[in-house]
Amino acid sequence: MAWYVYILRCGDGTLYTGSTDNVEKRLAAHRAGKGAKYTRGRGPLELAYSEQLPDKSAALRREYEIKQLTRQEKWRLCQQM
């Protein structure tokens, strides 16, 4: 089962990185205020980047790698999408 790592661009200009097995469903949850606490009140939320990985373990590792990047490096990654 495929998993995904994604980056959201928040309305306040910040970026949020997460992982899921269903990007559309997770984005809807974030927009409804039922996603991560960080994204609540930071709308509108826009999907800036997503990357498919083979399983949950790989997605969590990649999420950690992305979270270690600088803000500028994350923006460059988003521009590749």
Coordinates of C-alpha atoms in Angstrom, one line a residue:
M1 CA 0.0 0.0 0.0
A2 CA 1.4 3.4 -1.0
W3 CA 2.0 6.2 1.5
Y4 CA 2.7 9.8 0.8
V5 CA 4.7 12.6 2.3
Y6 CA 3.2 16.1 1.7
I7 CA 3.9 19.7 2.4
L8 CA 1.1 22.2 3.0
R9 CA 1.5 25.9 2.4
C10 CA -0.5 27.7 5.1
G11 CA -2.2 31.0 4.8
D12 CA 0.3 32.7 7.1
G13 CA 3.2 31.6 4.8
T14 CA 4.4 28.8 6.9
L15 CA 4.9 25.2 5.7
Y16 CA 3.6 22.0 7.3
T17 CA 5.0 18.5 6.5
G18 CA 3.1 15.3 7.2
S19 CA 2.5 11.8 5.9
T20 CA -0.6 9.8 5.1
D21 CA -2.0 7.0 2.9
N22 CA -4.6 9.3 1.4
V23 CA -3.5 12.9 0.6
E24 CA -6.9 14.2 -0.5
K25 CA -8.7 12.9 2.6
R26 CA -5.9 14.2 4.9
L27 CA -6.0 17.7 3.2
A28 CA -9.8 17.8 3.8
A29 CA -9.3 16.9 7.4
H30 CA -6.7 19.7 7.8
R31 CA -9.1 22.2 6.1
A32 CA -11.9 21.1 8.4
G33 CA -9.8 21.7 11.5
K34 CA -9.5 18.0 12.3
G35 CA -5.9 17.6 11.1
A36 CA -2.8 18.6 13.0
K37 CA -3.2 21.2 15.7
Y38 CA -0.5 23.3 13.9
T39 CA -2.7 23.8 10.8
R40 CA -5.8 24.9 12.7
G41 CA -6.4 28.6 12.1
R42 CA -3.7 28.9 9.5
G43 CA -5.9 28.6 6.5
P44 CA -6.3 28.7 3.6
L45 CA -4.2 25.5 3.2
E46 CA -2.7 24.6 -0.2
L47 CA -1.0 21.3 -1.1
A48 CA 2.5 22.5 -2.2
Y49 CA 4.3 19.1 -2.5
S50 CA 3.6 15.4 -2.3
E51 CA 5.8 12.3 -2.9
Q52 CA 4.7 8.7 -3.1
L53 CA 6.6 6.1 -1.1
P54 CA 6.2 2.3 -1.0
D55 CA 5.1 2.0 2.6
K56 CA 4.5 3.8 5.9
S57 CA 8.0 3.2 7.2
A58 CA 9.5 4.8 4.1
A59 CA 7.1 7.7 4.3
L60 CA 7.9 8.4 8.0
R61 CA 11.7 8.3 7.2
R62 CA 11.2 10.7 4.3
E63 CA 9.0 13.0 6.4
Y64 CA 11.8 13.2 9.0
E65 CA 14.3 14.0 6.3
I66 CA 12.2 16.8 4.9
K67 CA 11.6 18.2 8.4
Q68 CA 15.4 18.5 8.8
L69 CA 15.7 20.7 5.7
T70 CA 15.9 24.5 6.0
R71 CA 12.9 26.6 5.0
Q72 CA 14.6 27.6 1.8
E73 CA 15.3 23.9 0.9
K74 CA 11.7 23.0 1.5
W75 CA 10.5 25.8 -0.8
R76 CA 12.9 24.5 -3.5
L77 CA 11.4 21.0 -3.0
C78 CA 7.9 22.5 -3.4
Q79 CA 8.8 24.2 -6.7
Q80 CA 9.7 20.8 -8.2
M81 CA 6.0 19.7 -8.0

